[in-house]
Amino acid sequence: MSGAASGEGGSGDPAARWGRWKLLALGLLSASSVLAAAPGAGAMSREEKRRLGSQVLEMFDHAYSNYMEHAYPADELMPLTCRGRVRGQEPSRGDVDDALGKFSLTLIDTLDTLVVLNKTKEFEDAVKNVIKDVNLDNDIVVSVFETNIRVLGGLLGGHSVAIMLKEKGEYMQWYSGELLHMAKQLGYKLLPAFNTTSGLPYPRVNLKFGLRSPEARTGTETDTCTACAGTLILEFAALSRFTGTSIFEEYARKALDFLWEKRQRNSNLVGVTINIHTGDWVRKDSGVGAGIDSYYEYLLKAYVLLGDDRFLERFNTHYDAIMRYISQPPLLLDVHIHKPMLNARTWMDSLLAFFPGLQVLKGDIRPAIETHEMLYQVIKKHNFLPEAFTTDFRVHWAQHPLRPEFAESTYFLYKATGDPYYLEVGKTLIENLNKYARVPCGFAAMKDVRTGSHEDRMDSFFLAEMFKYLYLLFADKEDMVFDIEDYIFTTEAHLLPLWLSTTNQTMSKKNTTTEYTELDDSNFEWTCPNTQILFPNDPMYAQSIREPLKNVVDKSCPRGVARVEESFGSGPKPPLRARDFMASNPEHLEILKKMGVSLIHLKDGRVQLVQHAIQAASSLDAEDGLRFMQEMIELSSQQQKEQQLPPRAVQIVSHPFFGRVVLTAGPAQFGMDLSKHNVGTRGFVATSKPYSGCSEITNPEAVKEKIALMQRGQCMFAEKARNIQKAGAIGGIVIDDNEGSSSDTAPLFQMAGDGKNTDDIKIPMLFLFNKEGNIILDAIREYESVEVLLSDKAKDRDLEMENMDQKSSENDSHKQRPEETSASQDLRLVSQEPEGEESSDVTHLDSLSPVDADSDSISISNQEFCITEIHEANVQETESTELDNQPQEQSQTETDSSSNVNWDNKVQPMESILADWNEDIEAFEMMEKDEL
């Protein structure tokens, strides 16, 4: 089975190809027994697996029942306010809301999950609700991509398991294809989006009016993401084969064909965004994450489901390019499609976490294990996978909307290896969800993984995918009511039966392409992997790959990753990276010379790098030099980032909150450093008089031994801090006077000093935007005594909060922040492009200040430097649109000089924010405004 899949038994014999795919799955499982039985592998007991499986079921029940009780028939549940999210009735979230179409999204998305979790009675009830209540003819503009994978896929997945249950004879005997009829109705509503000369669909369509103007209010877009246009074939082809109506599969194939034709022919990569009319690439960066991810996934899975060799050959062509350019084990970094040796950004997004699972289906296990382990270490550091994180594994975008991609890869790796290690990974995911994301009305997305603050959001994919993969991870075959190997997962984890490959075949599958000659035969060897090759007779195979990566996240410099790469001994040594460069290393200087880069020591102690491409040893070396210089340019923005502090947390711990309300706060560049105090500062809050805090406090008895609340304005932040400290306050919170400001939309705010020495300020100071400040002040009006915890991140939110000491033991020490060292030298790089044919790059960095090595910043000594934190991508970077258009984490460092505004006119009653909490503190009740 190690030969090319396009050979005997390929597309000409779909039944044989399907059987071979099942044999592959069985082969992976049989090979997994080698690892599962390995000595010292720490196999999880059957009882523990059953316990965790039952826990997944309980978690699903908690989320699903709250959706049905508090949100249905709305599209989504808002788990903090215990109500449904109805589009148009809540503040717009931009592109995120394009998934909402007033068609009970979460229920449809969850249909086949109910059957996987053996909740067949609930499934039968859910199908009846969908048939009775769901309207697909709403005058609303929706995303073609999201509607396809969630709603069309949900209806088809529901239909697939419904007919399976009906055939078994116990459930769904009344079912007559109603879900399939709705799927066909929806398919026709999506077809107008394909009215382009290219065949690429418009990104949005009106469910009622299609693209007609002005009623449709859409149809003027020019661009779409590659994944948006390339993630249709499974659902559309399944719809065609279920119904015998070929038009859906034809449209999806045409879109895929166009994307393939528009690939960059030299690199065989595709960009993130494409013009749907001209086919020009709008964004020319390429990766495996947001904007492209499921395009690659659907090429391979389309071969599996449809048996068309062309999809497999295209996937193999792209995969070869991915492993050649994007994969830098264990990292997966975006590159430019025309210059694939040049990185497009220095951070990764969380959506690429699906890729190890896809590599398992490809049969390329080793890099799957490597990347998965890297992602797991990031999760262990931050509790969840941030929406984006840097190459040294720090937060780039802090949100985490409970995405399931990592759980997906964990499941597939366990299926492939049988290694009980992945059961422990799944156990960690379960524990983190319950500890940090669980709220009384469901599970809330993380607004900031650094502070533990929540967002009033529970996307439909959380129920559709997360619990499905987690349950399957711990379930035994006898726990299932059907054979999961008879189905393929869509990108939304919906189930489509493999027998569709032999039903209503409307398209020719014969391979007529001749454009794959650039690939050598070895590229196809892993199509149907031989388990003997996948798993050598070494029971510690997977562990030997993971072990070098175990501590890489916590190391001070990711050069450890490079050493891991070299230790694998696979392929030539990668070119010199800017982060590894040492000016005192003769070997590095020789590499620079080969790349056409000269190093000049200036009289003032700085070092200047100059590149002349014409002086490089070869064109490839010149390209490496250009990439090296580009990376060095990125360091020019590093100095501005060095003094930035991560956000802090204000946690309301008194009755009736008990730590369940966490507010994201901006730090101060003076006073107590909360990151160095594990316990934080805990105390009751009191409003200072004057409220501005800009003169001597007139109510010292009220603020003494308490945390003083002040309004922004009239004087410097440091002056406010000194005044309340003199009055005996143990901390301070400054509340923004800008009506409606919120950490949801505004960049992180940092309070700067007053230009003087601030070592005399010992107490912690935090900044809250207006929206978050309202919550505390309204709580005071309602409950009078309100106690908060100021810390670097939220502590455990449970009833133990009731028994915590009234004050943190750290309050007595109030240690000052250590003084940062001054620069002993700096590195200068200059970038310019002279006229004429000779290409030249000169780059410089001015005044890089070395700081304490423990701060994970820049360390410079003896002309050796190691970049351990890169927050800014290079100048050619553009932000990802597939991650819900969330803004990059930014930071503002400001002094306080805004005018005073009378607070009394702005305070709202607590009832508008929080209703009464249950007496047993087990659940939130309804809140009338989405304030959290």
CSV table of N, CA and C in Angstrom, one decimal, residues 48-61 427 430-431 434 438 443 467:
chain,number,residue,atom,x,y,z
A,48,GLU,N,-10.4,5.4,33.3
A,48,GLU,CA,-10.1,6.8,33.1
A,48,GLU,C,-10.6,7.3,31.8
A,49,LYS,N,-10.4,6.5,30.8
A,49,LYS,CA,-11.0,6.9,29.5
A,49,LYS,C,-12.5,7.0,29.5
A,50,ARG,N,-13.1,6.1,30.2
A,50,ARG,CA,-14.6,6.2,30.3
A,50,ARG,C,-15.0,7.4,31.1
A,51,ARG,N,-14.3,7.7,32.2
A,51,ARG,CA,-14.6,8.9,33.0
A,51,ARG,C,-14.5,10.1,32.1
A,52,LEU,N,-13.4,10.2,31.4
A,52,LEU,CA,-13.2,11.4,30.6
A,52,LEU,C,-14.3,11.5,29.4
A,53,GLY,N,-14.6,10.4,28.9
A,53,GLY,CA,-15.7,10.4,27.9
A,53,GLY,C,-17.0,10.8,28.5
A,54,SER,N,-17.3,10.4,29.7
A,54,SER,CA,-18.5,10.8,30.4
A,54,SER,C,-18.5,12.3,30.7
A,55,GLN,N,-17.3,12.8,31.0
A,55,GLN,CA,-17.1,14.2,31.3
A,55,GLN,C,-17.4,15.1,30.0
A,56,VAL,N,-16.9,14.6,28.9
A,56,VAL,CA,-17.2,15.3,27.6
A,56,VAL,C,-18.7,15.3,27.4
A,57,LEU,N,-19.4,14.2,27.7
A,57,LEU,CA,-20.8,14.2,27.5
A,57,LEU,C,-21.5,15.2,28.4
A,58,GLU,N,-21.1,15.3,29.6
A,58,GLU,CA,-21.6,16.3,30.6
A,58,GLU,C,-21.4,17.7,30.1
A,59,MET,N,-20.2,18.0,29.6
A,59,MET,CA,-19.9,19.3,29.1
A,59,MET,C,-20.7,19.7,28.0
A,60,PHE,N,-20.9,18.7,27.0
A,60,PHE,CA,-21.8,19.0,25.9
A,60,PHE,C,-23.2,19.3,26.3
A,61,ASP,N,-23.7,18.5,27.3
A,61,ASP,CA,-25.1,18.7,27.8
A,61,ASP,C,-25.2,20.1,28.4
A,427,LYS,N,-7.1,15.2,27.8
A,427,LYS,CA,-7.5,15.5,29.2
A,427,LYS,C,-7.1,16.9,29.6
A,430,ILE,N,-9.8,19.3,28.2
A,430,ILE,CA,-11.0,19.2,29.0
A,430,ILE,C,-10.9,20.0,30.3
A,431,GLU,N,-9.8,19.8,30.9
A,431,GLU,CA,-9.6,20.5,32.2
A,431,GLU,C,-9.5,22.0,32.0
A,434,ASN,N,-13.1,23.5,31.3
A,434,ASN,CA,-13.9,23.5,32.6
A,434,ASN,C,-13.4,24.6,33.5
A,438,ARG,N,-15.7,27.6,31.3
A,438,ARG,CA,-17.0,27.2,31.7
A,438,ARG,C,-17.7,28.3,32.5
A,443,PHE,N,-20.2,27.8,27.8
A,443,PHE,CA,-18.8,28.0,27.7
A,443,PHE,C,-18.5,29.3,27.0
A,467,PHE,N,-16.7,19.0,20.9
A,467,PHE,CA,-17.1,17.8,21.6
A,467,PHE,C,-17.1,16.5,20.8
